[in-house]
Coordinates of C-alpha atoms and ligand atoms in Angstrom, one line a residue:
X1 CA 94.7 121.3 69.7
X2 CA 91.4 121.5 69.8
X3 CA 90.7 120.3 66.5
X4 CA 92.9 117.5 66.8
X5 CA 91.1 117.3 70.5
X6 CA 88.4 116.9 68.3
X7 CA 89.5 114.5 66.0
X8 CA 89.5 111.7 69.0
X9 CA 85.8 110.2 69.1
X10 CA 85.7 110.1 73.3
X11 CA 86.6 113.6 73.4
X12 CA 84.7 114.5 71.2
X13 CA 81.3 112.2 72.9
X14 CA 82.5 114.7 76.1
X15 CA 82.9 117.6 74.2
X16 CA 79.3 118.1 72.7
X17 CA 77.8 116.6 75.9
X18 CA 79.2 120.2 77.8
X19 CA 77.9 121.4 74.6
X20 CA 74.6 120.4 75.3
X21 CA 74.9 121.4 79.2
X22 CA 76.6 125.0 78.0
X23 CA 73.8 125.6 76.3
X24 CA 71.1 124.3 78.1
X25 CA 72.9 126.7 81.3
X26 CA 72.9 129.4 79.0
X27 CA 77.1 129.9 80.0
X28 CA 78.5 132.8 78.3
X29 CA 81.1 132.4 76.1
X30 CA 84.2 133.6 78.1
X31 CA 83.5 131.1 81.4
X32 CA 82.1 128.5 78.8
X33 CA 85.6 128.5 76.6
X34 CA 87.2 127.7 79.4
X35 CA 85.5 125.6 81.2
X36 CA 85.3 123.3 78.0
X37 CA 89.2 123.7 77.3
X38 CA 92.1 121.1 79.6
X39 CA 94.7 123.4 81.4
X40 CA 97.2 121.2 81.5
X41 CA 97.8 118.2 78.2
X42 CA 101.2 115.9 79.6
X43 CA 102.6 113.4 77.4
X44 CA 105.7 111.6 78.0
X45 CA 107.8 108.9 77.0
X46 CA 108.9 105.5 78.6
X47 CA 111.9 103.5 77.7
X48 CA 111.5 99.8 79.9
X49 CA 113.6 97.2 79.5
X50 CA 111.6 94.3 79.1
X51 CA 111.9 91.3 80.8
X52 CA 113.3 89.3 76.8
X53 CA 116.6 92.5 77.4
X54 CA 115.3 94.1 74.3
X55 CA 114.6 98.0 75.4
X56 CA 110.2 99.6 74.2
X57 CA 109.4 103.7 74.3
X58 CA 105.5 103.7 75.6
X59 CA 103.9 106.9 76.2
X60 CA 102.2 108.1 78.9
X61 CA 99.2 111.0 79.1
X62 CA 97.8 112.9 82.0
X63 CA 95.4 115.5 82.0
X64 CA 94.4 118.3 84.3
X65 CA 91.4 119.5 83.1
X66 CA 91.3 122.5 85.7
X67 CA 93.0 123.3 88.5
X68 CA 90.3 125.8 89.9
X69 CA 88.3 124.3 92.6
X70 CA 91.2 122.7 94.3
X71 CA 93.9 119.6 93.2
X72 CA 93.2 117.2 90.0
X73 CA 92.1 114.2 90.3
X74 CA 91.9 111.2 88.6
X75 CA 92.5 107.6 87.7
X76 CA 96.3 106.4 86.0
X77 CA 94.8 103.7 83.2
X78 CA 96.8 100.9 81.2
X79 CA 95.7 99.8 78.1
X80 CA 96.4 99.0 73.7
X81 CA 94.0 102.0 72.8
X82 CA 94.8 105.3 75.5
X83 CA 95.3 107.8 72.8
X84 CA 95.8 112.2 74.5
X85 CA 91.7 112.1 72.8
X86 CA 90.6 109.6 75.3
X87 CA 92.0 110.6 78.6
X88 CA 91.6 114.0 77.8
X89 CA 87.4 113.4 77.5
X90 CA 88.2 110.9 81.3
X91 CA 89.8 114.3 82.9
X92 CA 86.8 116.5 81.6
X93 CA 84.1 114.2 82.7
X94 CA 86.2 113.3 86.2
X95 CA 86.0 117.7 86.8
X96 CA 81.7 117.2 86.8
X97 CA 81.7 114.5 88.9
X98 CA 83.7 116.6 91.5
X99 CA 81.4 119.2 91.6
X100 CA 78.7 117.0 91.4
X101 CA 80.1 115.1 94.8
X102 CA 80.7 118.6 96.6
X103 CA 84.6 117.1 96.8
X104 CA 87.2 120.1 96.3
X105 CA 89.1 118.7 93.0
X106 CA 89.1 119.7 90.0
X107 CA 89.6 116.9 86.9
X108 CA 92.6 115.1 86.2
X109 CA 93.1 111.0 84.2
X110 CA 96.4 109.5 83.1
X111 CA 96.4 106.6 81.0
X112 CA 99.6 104.4 79.2
X113 CA 99.0 103.3 75.8
X114 CA 100.3 99.3 76.6
X115 CA 98.3 95.6 77.1
X116 CA 99.4 95.0 81.1
X117 CA 98.1 91.4 80.3
X118 CA 101.1 90.9 78.0
X119 CA 103.4 92.3 80.7
X120 CA 105.2 90.5 83.3
X121 CA 104.6 92.2 86.9
X122 CA 108.3 93.0 87.5
X123 CA 107.5 94.8 83.3
X124 CA 104.8 96.8 84.5
X125 CA 106.5 98.3 87.4
X126 CA 109.5 99.7 85.6
X127 CA 106.9 101.0 83.5
X128 CA 104.6 102.4 86.5
X129 CA 107.6 103.8 88.2
X130 CA 109.4 105.7 84.6
X131 CA 106.1 106.8 84.8
X132 CA 106.2 108.4 88.0
X133 CA 109.8 110.1 87.8
X134 CA 109.2 111.2 84.5
X135 CA 106.0 112.7 86.0
X136 CA 106.8 113.6 89.1
X137 CA 107.4 117.2 88.9
X138 CA 103.9 117.7 87.8
X139 CA 102.0 115.7 90.1
X140 CA 101.8 116.1 93.9
X141 CA 99.1 116.4 96.9
X142 CA 98.4 120.3 96.1
X143 CA 98.5 119.7 92.9
X144 CA 97.0 116.0 91.3
X145 CA 96.8 113.4 92.9
X146 CA 96.1 110.0 90.2
X147 CA 94.7 106.4 91.8
X148 CA 93.0 103.7 89.8
X149 CA 90.9 102.7 86.7
X150 CA 91.2 100.1 84.3
X151 CA 94.2 98.5 84.1
X152 CA 95.8 99.3 87.3
X153 CA 95.7 98.6 91.2
X154 CA 96.1 99.5 94.5
X155 CA 99.9 97.3 93.7
X156 CA 100.2 100.2 91.2
X157 CA 99.3 103.2 93.2
X158 CA 102.2 101.7 96.1
X159 CA 104.8 101.4 93.6
X160 CA 104.0 105.5 92.5
X161 CA 104.1 106.3 96.7
X162 CA 106.9 104.2 96.6
X163 CA 108.9 106.0 93.0
X164 CA 107.2 109.9 94.3
X165 CA 108.2 109.4 98.1
X166 CA 111.7 108.7 97.0
X167 CA 112.1 111.6 95.1
X168 CA 110.9 113.7 97.7
X169 CA 112.9 111.9 99.9
X170 CA 110.1 111.7 102.8
X171 CA 106.9 109.3 102.7
X172 CA 104.1 111.2 101.0
X173 CA 100.5 109.3 101.0
X174 CA 98.6 111.7 100.3
X175 CA 100.0 111.7 96.7
X176 CA 98.1 108.9 95.5
X177 CA 95.0 107.4 96.2
X178 CA 93.6 103.5 96.4
X179 CA 97.1 101.9 97.5
X180 CA 96.5 99.4 99.7
X181 CA 95.7 99.9 103.5
X182 CA 99.4 98.8 105.1
X183 CA 100.5 101.8 103.0
X184 CA 97.3 103.9 104.4
X185 CA 95.5 102.9 102.2
X186 CA 91.7 104.0 102.8
X187 CA 89.5 100.9 103.9
X188 CA 87.3 100.2 102.0
X189 CA 88.3 101.9 98.8
X190 CA 88.7 99.0 96.5
X191 CA 85.2 97.7 96.3
X192 CA 83.8 101.3 96.5
X193 CA 82.8 102.1 93.3
X194 CA 81.0 99.3 93.7
X195 CA 79.3 99.9 96.4
X196 CA 78.4 102.4 95.1
X197 CA 77.8 101.6 92.2
X198 CA 74.8 98.8 94.2
X199 CA 73.7 101.3 96.4
X200 CA 72.1 104.2 94.2
X201 CA 71.3 100.4 92.0
X202 CA 68.8 100.3 95.1
X203 CA 68.3 104.1 95.3
X204 CA 66.3 103.8 92.1
X205 CA 64.4 101.1 92.1
X206 CA 63.3 102.9 95.4
X207 CA 62.1 105.2 93.1
X208 CA 60.6 103.0 90.8
X209 CA 59.1 101.0 93.6
X210 CA 60.2 98.0 93.1
X211 CA 61.7 95.7 95.3
X212 CA 65.1 95.4 95.8
X213 CA 65.4 91.8 96.9
X214 CA 64.9 89.5 93.6
X215 CA 65.8 92.4 91.5
X216 CA 67.4 91.1 88.2
X217 CA 70.7 91.9 87.3
X218 CA 73.5 92.3 84.1
X219 CA 76.9 93.7 85.1
X220 CA 79.6 93.8 81.5
X221 CA 82.7 94.0 83.2
X222 CA 84.2 91.8 86.0
X223 CA 87.1 94.0 86.7
X224 CA 87.3 95.9 89.6
X225 CA 84.2 97.9 90.1
X226 CA 82.3 94.8 88.2
X227 CA 82.1 92.6 90.7
X228 CA 82.0 94.2 93.7
X229 CA 79.3 95.6 91.9
X230 CA 77.7 91.9 91.6
X231 CA 79.4 90.7 94.7
X232 CA 77.3 93.7 96.9
X233 CA 73.7 93.3 94.4
X234 CA 74.3 89.7 95.8
X235 CA 74.6 90.6 99.3
X236 CA 71.6 92.8 98.9
X237 CA 69.3 89.7 97.4
X238 CA 69.1 90.2 94.1
X239 CA 70.0 87.7 91.7
X240 CA 73.0 88.3 88.4
X241 CA 72.1 87.1 85.8
X242 CA 74.7 87.9 83.6
X243 CA 78.1 88.4 84.1
X244 CA 81.0 89.7 80.6
X245 CA 84.4 89.8 80.5
X246 CA 87.1 90.1 77.8
X247 CA 86.8 86.1 78.1
X248 CA 83.3 85.7 77.0
X249 CA 79.6 86.3 79.6
X250 CA 78.2 83.5 81.1
X251 CA 74.0 83.5 82.0
X252 CA 71.7 81.9 84.8
X253 CA 68.5 83.2 85.3
X254 CA 68.6 81.7 88.4
X255 CA 70.9 84.1 89.2
X256 CA 75.2 84.1 89.3
X257 CA 76.9 83.3 93.1
X258 CA 79.4 86.1 93.4
X259 CA 82.3 85.4 95.9
X260 CA 82.3 81.8 93.5
X261 CA 82.7 83.5 90.2
X262 CA 85.4 85.8 92.0
X263 CA 87.7 82.4 92.8
X264 CA 86.9 80.8 89.0
X265 CA 88.4 84.5 87.7
X266 CA 91.3 84.1 90.0
X267 CA 91.7 80.8 88.5
X268 CA 91.3 81.0 85.7
X269 CA 91.7 84.8 84.5
X270 CA 88.3 85.1 83.0
X271 CA 84.8 85.0 83.8
X272 CA 84.2 81.8 80.5
X273 CA 83.7 78.4 81.5
X274 CA 82.3 78.7 85.2
X275 CA 80.7 76.1 86.4
X276 CA 77.4 77.2 87.2
X277 CA 76.4 78.9 84.0
X278 CA 76.3 79.5 80.7
X279 CA 77.7 80.8 77.8
X280 CA 76.4 83.4 76.1
X281 CA 76.6 85.8 73.0
X282 CA 78.5 89.2 74.8
X283 CA 76.0 91.2 72.5
X284 CA 73.5 89.7 73.1
X285 CA 73.9 89.9 77.2
X286 CA 73.5 93.7 76.9
X287 CA 69.7 93.3 75.0
X288 CA 68.6 90.8 78.1
X289 CA 65.5 91.2 80.5
X290 CA 66.5 92.3 83.5
X291 CA 65.6 95.1 85.7
X292 CA 69.8 96.5 86.2
X293 CA 71.6 97.1 83.1
X294 CA 74.9 97.6 84.2
X295 CA 78.4 98.0 82.1
X296 CA 81.1 98.4 84.4
X297 CA 83.9 97.7 81.4
X298 CA 85.1 100.0 78.5
X299 CA 83.7 103.6 76.5
X300 CA 80.5 103.3 74.1
X301 CA 79.3 99.9 74.2
X302 CA 75.3 101.5 74.8
X303 CA 75.5 102.4 70.6
X304 CA 72.8 103.2 68.3
X305 CA 72.9 99.2 67.9
X306 CA 71.2 97.3 70.7
X307 CA 69.9 101.4 72.8
X308 CA 66.3 100.0 71.6
X309 CA 66.4 96.8 72.6
X310 CA 67.5 97.2 75.8
X311 CA 65.0 95.8 78.7
X312 CA 66.6 96.9 81.4
X313 CA 64.2 99.2 83.9
X314 CA 67.7 101.2 85.0
X315 CA 70.9 101.5 83.5
X316 CA 73.2 102.1 85.5
X317 CA 76.4 103.5 84.1
X318 CA 79.5 102.5 86.4
X319 CA 81.9 102.0 83.4
X320 CA 82.6 106.0 81.9
X321 CA 81.1 106.6 79.0
X322 CA 79.6 103.9 78.3
X323 CA 77.0 105.5 76.4
X324 CA 77.2 107.2 72.9
X325 CA 75.1 109.9 72.3
X326 CA 73.1 108.8 69.5
X327 CA 71.8 105.9 71.9
X328 CA 71.2 108.7 74.8
X329 CA 68.8 110.3 72.9
X330 CA 67.2 106.4 71.7
X331 CA 66.7 106.1 75.3
X332 CA 65.7 109.6 75.9
X333 CA 62.8 109.9 73.6
X334 CA 61.7 105.8 75.1
X335 CA 61.1 107.1 78.2
X336 CA 61.3 103.7 80.4
X337 CA 64.6 103.2 81.5
X338 CA 65.8 105.2 84.7
X339 CA 69.0 106.4 84.0
X340 CA 72.0 106.3 86.4
X341 CA 74.0 108.8 84.3
X342 CA 77.9 108.0 84.7
X343 CA 79.2 111.2 86.6
X344 CA 77.0 109.8 89.6
X345 CA 76.6 105.8 88.9
X346 CA 80.8 105.3 89.7
X347 CA 81.3 108.2 91.8
X348 CA 81.8 105.9 94.3
X349 CA 86.0 105.5 93.7
X350 CA 86.3 109.2 93.8
X351 CA 84.4 109.7 96.7
X352 CA 86.4 107.1 98.7
X353 CA 89.6 109.0 97.1
X354 CA 88.3 112.0 99.1
X355 CA 88.3 110.6 102.4
X356 CA 91.5 108.6 101.7
X357 CA 93.7 112.0 100.9
X358 CA 91.7 113.2 104.0
X359 CA 92.4 110.2 105.8
X360 CA 96.1 110.9 105.1
X361 CA 96.0 114.4 105.0
X362 CA 95.4 113.8 109.2
X363 CA 97.8 110.9 110.1
X364 CA 94.0 109.4 110.3
X365 CA 91.8 106.7 109.7
X366 CA 88.7 105.4 109.4
X367 CA 87.0 101.5 109.7
X368 CA 85.8 100.3 106.3
X369 CA 81.4 100.2 107.9
X370 CA 82.6 103.9 108.5
X371 CA 83.5 104.9 105.2
X372 CA 80.9 102.8 103.3
X373 CA 78.1 104.3 106.1
X374 CA 79.8 108.0 104.4
X375 CA 80.1 106.9 101.6
X376 CA 76.2 106.0 101.1
X377 CA 75.9 109.2 102.8
X378 CA 77.1 111.6 100.3
X379 CA 75.7 109.1 97.1
X380 CA 72.4 109.2 98.5
X381 CA 72.3 113.6 99.2
X382 CA 74.1 113.9 95.5
X383 CA 71.2 111.2 94.0
X384 CA 68.4 113.5 96.1
X385 CA 70.3 116.9 95.0
X386 CA 69.8 114.9 91.1
X387 CA 66.4 113.7 91.6
X388 CA 64.7 117.3 93.0
X389 CA 67.1 119.7 90.2
X390 CA 65.6 116.8 87.0
X391 CA 62.3 117.4 88.4
X392 CA 62.6 121.1 88.6
X393 CA 64.2 122.1 85.4
X394 CA 62.2 119.6 83.2
X395 CA 65.3 117.7 82.2
X396 CA 66.6 114.0 81.6
X397 CA 69.6 113.2 84.2
X398 CA 72.3 112.7 82.6
X399 CA 72.4 116.3 81.2
X400 CA 70.7 117.2 85.6
X401 CA 73.8 115.8 86.7
X402 CA 76.4 116.9 83.9
X403 CA 74.4 120.6 84.8
X404 CA 75.2 120.0 88.0
X405 CA 78.5 120.0 88.1
X406 CA 79.3 122.5 85.3
X407 CA 76.9 125.4 86.6
X408 CA 79.6 124.7 89.9
X409 CA 82.9 125.0 88.3
X410 CA 81.2 127.8 86.0
X411 CA 80.7 130.0 88.5
X412 CA 83.8 129.6 90.4
X413 CA 85.6 130.4 87.1
X414 CA 83.7 133.4 87.0
X415 CA 84.2 134.5 90.9
X416 CA 87.8 134.4 90.5
X417 CA 87.9 136.0 87.2
X418 CA 90.9 135.8 84.9
X419 CA 94.3 136.6 85.4
X420 CA 95.9 139.0 83.7
Ligands
NAD501 P1 89.7 96.3 85.1 O1 90.6 97.0 85.3 O2 89.2 96.4 86.6 O3 87.9 96.0 84.9 C1 87.7 96.5 83.6 C2 86.4 95.1 83.5 O4 86.6 95.1 82.6 C3 87.6 93.6 83.2 O5 87.2 92.5 84.1 C4 87.3 93.0 81.5 O6 87.7 91.6 80.9 C5 86.4 94.0 81.3 N1 86.7 94.4 79.6 C6 86.7 94.7 78.6 N2 86.1 95.4 77.9 C7 85.5 94.8 77.5 C8 84.5 94.7 76.6 N3 84.4 95.0 75.2 N4 83.1 93.7 77.0 C9 83.8 92.7 78.1 N5 84.4 93.3 79.4 C10 85.4 94.2 78.6 O7 88.4 98.1 85.5 P2 87.8 99.1 86.3 O8 88.8 99.3 87.7 O9 87.0 98.5 86.9 O10 87.2 99.9 85.7 C11 86.0 99.6 84.5 C12 85.1 100.9 84.0 O11 84.7 101.8 85.5 C13 85.8 101.7 83.4 O12 84.7 102.7 82.6 C14 86.4 102.7 85.0 O13 86.7 104.1 83.8 C15 85.3 102.9 86.1 N6 85.7 103.7 86.4 C16 86.3 103.2 87.2 C17 86.5 103.5 89.0 C18 87.3 102.3 89.8 O14 87.4 102.8 90.9 N7 88.1 101.3 89.7 C19 85.8 104.3 89.9 C20 85.6 105.3 88.3 C21 84.7 104.9 87.5

């Protein structure tokens, strides 16, 4: 199994990062081995009746990296390229993120290899419900709490909530986060990740002594994270010059109006053809001059091919794992880019998911303002702690962020001891 996982390029990348940090921390072999490998790798087959009457079998995965500090927490992804190794890597990163943010969770991740864009809502509902049924015995409010990720939304979470609650014979909102507000989802959860990315970008600008007002940004991806990052940055008075998604990339040096773009995407399905901007090659867009570059789509998009050509001051990693280790080395060597590493940059989502879970367990709710204020406090604390850690230990931001998370998990494992 170890070799199978290491064959996957995304897991290979996560494992390489882990090894580097474990060396840096001087982790002893006994703890290191336990921290590195996932606790549970669950694969389920999902037969679904398609609209044309065929039965198609999909494969779904859930990886629970460790349960030493509480239930696992992490998203559920619908994408054609989903593989067990990729899901295991994303689960591993969730561990360090939850520990870095001081949330009482281990890391988890799930995914189904499917193309939701080619499926009707009915097909997606049947697939989601079948997954919730098959995985039902392995999840629960104290075991594994899922949330949306690429290709899934609050609606998918509502179907999981309904299936799980029907199974249990009672309403269990705390089994899932990122659900609609009327089903006890949290105010502020939809925009939390993008809001956090934009907020942290302002903290990085402050550290560099650059003004927030008029700062320029380029964003890859205009889904949940990218669109709210664009909206919040625009709200702060920044100019988002370029935005891309699967439909193409658009450019306007004077800034793209976030709300008009959202309306255009709702109507046409993508950013391409937005009337107030010109088309640009999506790869070239990443290399344009800007203060903040925000990859908010998929993994491994900043590579050794483009890392040397980036012309941003800040790289705000909204997506998980957008930078390959080779690109990382180039960026570190250049020394002119302020990195906000993914485990911190996109932690707004899991932090507000945690707030949602806490509100559900208490049967109590906070307003959007309260939620976003609490989120900013937590992100600011983690950001400042990271700056202090990197200063003290003379290390880069990615190493510092991962080291903070891994160190906490390692200490917990050591203190709990090994059973039997
Ligand atoms: P999403 O499905 O809502 O949006 C993904 C966006 O990326 C879409 O606009 C899609 O068109 C675009 N995209 C996909 N491939 C692309 C490519 N090759 N080039 C340009 N654009 C491309 O997903 P999301 O929830 O916004 O997640 C985006 C990233 O953020 C993922 O890495 C996810 O793991 C991470 N993330 C999400 C959350 C969350 O709360 N949703 C939290 C933490 C991290």
